[in-house]
CSV table of C-alpha atoms in Angstrom, one decimal:
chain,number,residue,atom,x,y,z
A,1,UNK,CA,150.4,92.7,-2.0
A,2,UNK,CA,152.0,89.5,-1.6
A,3,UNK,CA,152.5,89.5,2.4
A,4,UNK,CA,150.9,87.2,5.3
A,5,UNK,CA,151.2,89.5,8.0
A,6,UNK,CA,150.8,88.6,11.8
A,7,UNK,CA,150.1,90.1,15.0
A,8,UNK,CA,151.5,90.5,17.9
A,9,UNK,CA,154.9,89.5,17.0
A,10,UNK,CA,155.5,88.6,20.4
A,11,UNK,CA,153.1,87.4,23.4
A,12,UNK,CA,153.9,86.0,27.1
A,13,UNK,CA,150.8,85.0,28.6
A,14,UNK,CA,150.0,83.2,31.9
A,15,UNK,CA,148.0,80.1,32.0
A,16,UNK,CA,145.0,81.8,33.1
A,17,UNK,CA,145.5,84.3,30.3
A,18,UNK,CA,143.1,84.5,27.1
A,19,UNK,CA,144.7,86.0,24.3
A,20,UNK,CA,144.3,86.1,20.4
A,21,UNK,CA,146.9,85.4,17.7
A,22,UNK,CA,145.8,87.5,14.3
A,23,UNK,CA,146.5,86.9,10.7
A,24,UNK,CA,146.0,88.6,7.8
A,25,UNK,CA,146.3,88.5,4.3
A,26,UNK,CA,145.5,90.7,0.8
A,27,UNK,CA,146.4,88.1,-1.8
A,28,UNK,CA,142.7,86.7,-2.3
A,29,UNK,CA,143.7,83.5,-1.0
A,30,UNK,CA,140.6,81.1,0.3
A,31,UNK,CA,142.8,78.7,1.8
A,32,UNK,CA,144.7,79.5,5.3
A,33,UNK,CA,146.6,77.5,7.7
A,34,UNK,CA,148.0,77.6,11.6
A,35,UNK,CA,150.8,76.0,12.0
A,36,UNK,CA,153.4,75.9,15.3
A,37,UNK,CA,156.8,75.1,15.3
A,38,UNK,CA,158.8,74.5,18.6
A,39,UNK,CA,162.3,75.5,18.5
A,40,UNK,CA,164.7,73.1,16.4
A,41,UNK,CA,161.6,71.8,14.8
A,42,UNK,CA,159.9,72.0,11.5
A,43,UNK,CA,156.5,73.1,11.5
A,44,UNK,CA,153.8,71.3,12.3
A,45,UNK,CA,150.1,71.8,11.5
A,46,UNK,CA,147.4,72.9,13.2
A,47,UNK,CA,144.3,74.1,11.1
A,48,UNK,CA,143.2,74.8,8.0
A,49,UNK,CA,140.1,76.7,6.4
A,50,UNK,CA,139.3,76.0,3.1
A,51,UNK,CA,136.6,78.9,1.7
A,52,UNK,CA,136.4,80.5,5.4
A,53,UNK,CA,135.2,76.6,6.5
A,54,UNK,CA,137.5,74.7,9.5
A,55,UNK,CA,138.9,72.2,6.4
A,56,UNK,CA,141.2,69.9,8.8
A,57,UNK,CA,142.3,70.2,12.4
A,58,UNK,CA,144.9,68.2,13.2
A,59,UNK,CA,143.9,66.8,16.8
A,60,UNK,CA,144.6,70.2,18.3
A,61,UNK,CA,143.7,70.6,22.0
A,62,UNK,CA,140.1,72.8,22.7
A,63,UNK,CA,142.7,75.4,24.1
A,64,UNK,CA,143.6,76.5,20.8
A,65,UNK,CA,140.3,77.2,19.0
A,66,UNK,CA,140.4,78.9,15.5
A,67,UNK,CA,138.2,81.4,14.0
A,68,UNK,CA,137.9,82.5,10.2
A,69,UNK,CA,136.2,85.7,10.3
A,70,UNK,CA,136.0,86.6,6.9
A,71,UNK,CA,138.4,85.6,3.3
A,72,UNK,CA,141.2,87.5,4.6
A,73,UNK,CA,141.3,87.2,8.4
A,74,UNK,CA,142.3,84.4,10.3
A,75,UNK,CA,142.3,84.3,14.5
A,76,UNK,CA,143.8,81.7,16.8
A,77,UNK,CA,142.2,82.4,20.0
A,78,UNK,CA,143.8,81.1,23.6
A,79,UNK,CA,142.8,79.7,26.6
A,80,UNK,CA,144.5,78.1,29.4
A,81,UNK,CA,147.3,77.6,28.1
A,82,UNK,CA,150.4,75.3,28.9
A,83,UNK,CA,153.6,76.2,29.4
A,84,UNK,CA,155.1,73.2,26.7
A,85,UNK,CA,152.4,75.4,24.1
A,86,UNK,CA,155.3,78.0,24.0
A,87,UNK,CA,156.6,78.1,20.4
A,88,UNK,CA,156.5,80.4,17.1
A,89,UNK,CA,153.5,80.2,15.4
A,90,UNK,CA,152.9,80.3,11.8
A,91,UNK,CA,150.0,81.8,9.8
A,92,UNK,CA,150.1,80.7,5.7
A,93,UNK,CA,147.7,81.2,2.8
A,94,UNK,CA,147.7,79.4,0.0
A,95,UNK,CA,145.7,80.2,-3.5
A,96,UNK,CA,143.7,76.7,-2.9
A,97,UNK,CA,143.9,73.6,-0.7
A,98,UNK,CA,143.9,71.7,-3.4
A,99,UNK,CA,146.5,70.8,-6.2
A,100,UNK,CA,149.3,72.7,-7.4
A,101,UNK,CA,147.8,75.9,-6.1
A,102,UNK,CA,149.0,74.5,-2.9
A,103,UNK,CA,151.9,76.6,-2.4
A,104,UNK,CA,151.5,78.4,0.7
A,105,UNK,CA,152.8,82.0,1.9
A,106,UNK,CA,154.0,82.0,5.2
A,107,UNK,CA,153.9,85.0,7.7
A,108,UNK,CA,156.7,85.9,10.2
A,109,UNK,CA,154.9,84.2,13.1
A,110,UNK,CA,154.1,85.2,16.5
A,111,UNK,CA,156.8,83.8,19.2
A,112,UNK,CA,154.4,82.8,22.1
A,113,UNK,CA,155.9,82.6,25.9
A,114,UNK,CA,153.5,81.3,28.4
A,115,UNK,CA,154.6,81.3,32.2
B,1,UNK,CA,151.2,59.0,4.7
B,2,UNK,CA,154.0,60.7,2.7
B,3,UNK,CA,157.0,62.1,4.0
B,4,UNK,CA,160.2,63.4,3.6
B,5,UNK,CA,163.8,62.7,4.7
B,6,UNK,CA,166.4,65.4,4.7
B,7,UNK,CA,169.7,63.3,4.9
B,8,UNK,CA,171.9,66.2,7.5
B,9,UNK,CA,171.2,68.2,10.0
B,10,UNK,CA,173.7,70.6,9.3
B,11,UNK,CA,175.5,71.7,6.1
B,12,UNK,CA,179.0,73.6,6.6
B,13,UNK,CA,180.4,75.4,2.9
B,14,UNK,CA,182.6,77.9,2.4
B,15,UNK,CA,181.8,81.0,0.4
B,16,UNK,CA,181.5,80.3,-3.4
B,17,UNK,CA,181.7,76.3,-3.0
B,18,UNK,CA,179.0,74.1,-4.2
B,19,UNK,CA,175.5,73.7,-1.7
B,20,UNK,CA,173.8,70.2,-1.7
B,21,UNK,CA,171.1,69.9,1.0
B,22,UNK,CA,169.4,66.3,0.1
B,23,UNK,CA,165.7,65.1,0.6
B,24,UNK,CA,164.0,61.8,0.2
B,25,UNK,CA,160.5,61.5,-0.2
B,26,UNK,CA,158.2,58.6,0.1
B,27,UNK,CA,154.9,58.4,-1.4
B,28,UNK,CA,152.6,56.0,-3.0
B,29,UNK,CA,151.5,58.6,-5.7
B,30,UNK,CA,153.1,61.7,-7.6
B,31,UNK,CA,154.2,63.7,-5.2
B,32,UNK,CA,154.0,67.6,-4.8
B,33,UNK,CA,157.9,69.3,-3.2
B,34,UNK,CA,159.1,72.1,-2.0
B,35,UNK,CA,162.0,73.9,-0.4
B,36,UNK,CA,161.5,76.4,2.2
B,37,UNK,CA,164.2,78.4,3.3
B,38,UNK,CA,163.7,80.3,7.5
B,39,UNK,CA,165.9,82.4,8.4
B,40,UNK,CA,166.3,83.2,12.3
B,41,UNK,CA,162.9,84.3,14.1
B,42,UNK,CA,161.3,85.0,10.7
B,43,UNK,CA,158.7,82.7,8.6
B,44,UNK,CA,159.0,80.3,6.0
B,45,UNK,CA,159.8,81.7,2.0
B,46,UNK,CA,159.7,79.1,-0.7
B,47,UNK,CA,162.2,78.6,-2.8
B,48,UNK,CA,160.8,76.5,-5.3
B,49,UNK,CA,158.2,73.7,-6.2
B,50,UNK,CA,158.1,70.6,-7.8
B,51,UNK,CA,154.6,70.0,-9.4
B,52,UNK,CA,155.3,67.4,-12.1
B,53,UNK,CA,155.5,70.1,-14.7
B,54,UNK,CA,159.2,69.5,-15.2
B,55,UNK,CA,162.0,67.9,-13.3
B,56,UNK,CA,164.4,70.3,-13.3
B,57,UNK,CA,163.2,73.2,-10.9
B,58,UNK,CA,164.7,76.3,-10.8
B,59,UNK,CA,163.9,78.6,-7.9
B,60,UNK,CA,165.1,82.1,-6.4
B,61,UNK,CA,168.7,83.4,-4.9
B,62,UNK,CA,170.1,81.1,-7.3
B,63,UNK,CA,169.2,77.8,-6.3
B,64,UNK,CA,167.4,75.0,-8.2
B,65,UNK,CA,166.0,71.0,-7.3
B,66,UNK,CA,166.1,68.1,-9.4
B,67,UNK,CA,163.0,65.9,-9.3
B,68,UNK,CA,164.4,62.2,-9.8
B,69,UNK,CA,161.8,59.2,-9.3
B,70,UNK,CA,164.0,56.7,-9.6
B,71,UNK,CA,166.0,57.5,-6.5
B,72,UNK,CA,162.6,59.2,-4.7
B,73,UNK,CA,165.3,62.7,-4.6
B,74,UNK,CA,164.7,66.2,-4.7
B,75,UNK,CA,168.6,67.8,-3.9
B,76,UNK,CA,168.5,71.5,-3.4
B,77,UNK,CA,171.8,72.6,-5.2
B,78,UNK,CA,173.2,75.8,-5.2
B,79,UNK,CA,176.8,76.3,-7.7
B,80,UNK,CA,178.0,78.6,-5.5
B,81,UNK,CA,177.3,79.6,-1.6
B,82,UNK,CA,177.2,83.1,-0.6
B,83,UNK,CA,177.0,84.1,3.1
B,84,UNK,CA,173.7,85.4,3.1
B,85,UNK,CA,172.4,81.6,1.8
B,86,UNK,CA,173.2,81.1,6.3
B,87,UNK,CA,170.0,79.8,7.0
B,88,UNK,CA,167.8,76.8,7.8
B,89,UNK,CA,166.2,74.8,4.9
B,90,UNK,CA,163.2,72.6,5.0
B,91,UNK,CA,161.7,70.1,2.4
B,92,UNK,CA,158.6,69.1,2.3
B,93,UNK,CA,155.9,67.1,0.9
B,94,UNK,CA,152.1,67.6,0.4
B,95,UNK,CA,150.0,65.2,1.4
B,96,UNK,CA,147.8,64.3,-1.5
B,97,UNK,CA,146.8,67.2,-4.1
B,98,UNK,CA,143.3,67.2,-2.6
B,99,UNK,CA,144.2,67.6,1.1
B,100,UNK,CA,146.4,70.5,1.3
B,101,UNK,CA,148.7,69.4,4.3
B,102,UNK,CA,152.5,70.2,3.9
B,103,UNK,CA,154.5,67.4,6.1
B,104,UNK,CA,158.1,68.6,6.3
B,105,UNK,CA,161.3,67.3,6.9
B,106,UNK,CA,163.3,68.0,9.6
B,107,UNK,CA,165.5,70.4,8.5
B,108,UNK,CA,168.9,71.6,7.4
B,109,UNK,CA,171.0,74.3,8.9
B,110,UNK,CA,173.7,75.6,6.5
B,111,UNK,CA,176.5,77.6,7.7
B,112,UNK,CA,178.5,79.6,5.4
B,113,UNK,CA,181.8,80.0,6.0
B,114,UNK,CA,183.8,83.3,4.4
């Protein structure tokens, strides 16, 4: 199985709204990444965990808080959102953070609306 | 930091030409590349990879990379363009070999015309 899969594919939330973005993957990865890309844009990134550990989080805002539940799982949960936090975001795996095993598997993302 | 240039924002071929999407990196040590390839409302699939193992880089659908320090280059070629190669492409860098961020470029689109 060489597939990053995520869930839901698509999600409009209000700003009041608390919802979870899921990620999953079989590949026996330890390292796993958020990233978000607004439209026109490359990605840009988030989180990573490193061996199920927060590794590196790029001055996110506490309304994106991340959660590594086990190897294979990774969670974005939301809270209060904004409506300039719309955008598609990326889950990735990689075999490592480190070195040459940094080349990372992307899923399909979850485009995120939030009126 | 490191980062990448990708010289074009869009790329217009016809069907069987020749496909060069450039990129220019900068970085103080030996980098790490890639090419992505997204195509609409879908993820990110790598192409290819440079990791120093050799400069010429062959990757799927045809298309390879040629790692040249001298010119701090990493062209994406492709002989010849067929319409499902429609997509956007996106270099990028990692940031050191120990801290696992990709910083990428800003992006090509390539349109293929029949």
């Amino acid at each position: 199985d060489t597939e990053v899969t995520q869930t839901p594919k698509h999600l409009v939330m209000g700003m009041t709204n608390k919802k979870s973005l899921k990620c999953e993957q079989h590949m026996g990865h330890r390292a796993m990444y958020w990233y978000k890309q607004k439209a026109k844009k490359p990605p840009e990134l988030m989180f990573v965990y490193s061996y199920e550990k927060l590794s590196i989080n790029e001055s996110v805002p506490s309304r994106f808080s991340p959660e590594c539940p086990n190897s294979s799982l990774l969670n974005l949960h939301l809270h209060a959102l904004q409506p300039e936090d719309s955008a598609l975001y990326l889950c990735a795996s990689s075999q490592d953070q480190r070195g040459s095993y940094n080349e990372q598997f992307f899923g399909p993302g979850t485009r995120l609306t939030v009126l | 930091a490191q980062s990448v240039t990708q010289l074009g924002s869009h790329v217009s071929v016809s069907e069987g030409a020749l496909v060069l999407l450039r990129c220019n990196y900068s970085s103080s040590v030996p980098p790490y590349l890639f090419w992505y390839v997204q195509y609409p409302n879908q993820g990110l699939q790598l192409l290819l990879k440079y990791t120093s193992a050799a400069t010429l880089v062959k990757g799927i659908n045809g298309f390879e990379a040629e790692f040249k320090k001298s010119e701090t280059s990493f062209h994406l070629t492709k002989p010849s363009a067929h319409m499902s190669d429609a997509a956007e492409y996106f270099c990028a860098v990692s940031d050191s070999p120990s801290y696992g961020k990709l910083t990428f470029g800003q992006g090509t689109i390539l349109t293929v015309h029949p």
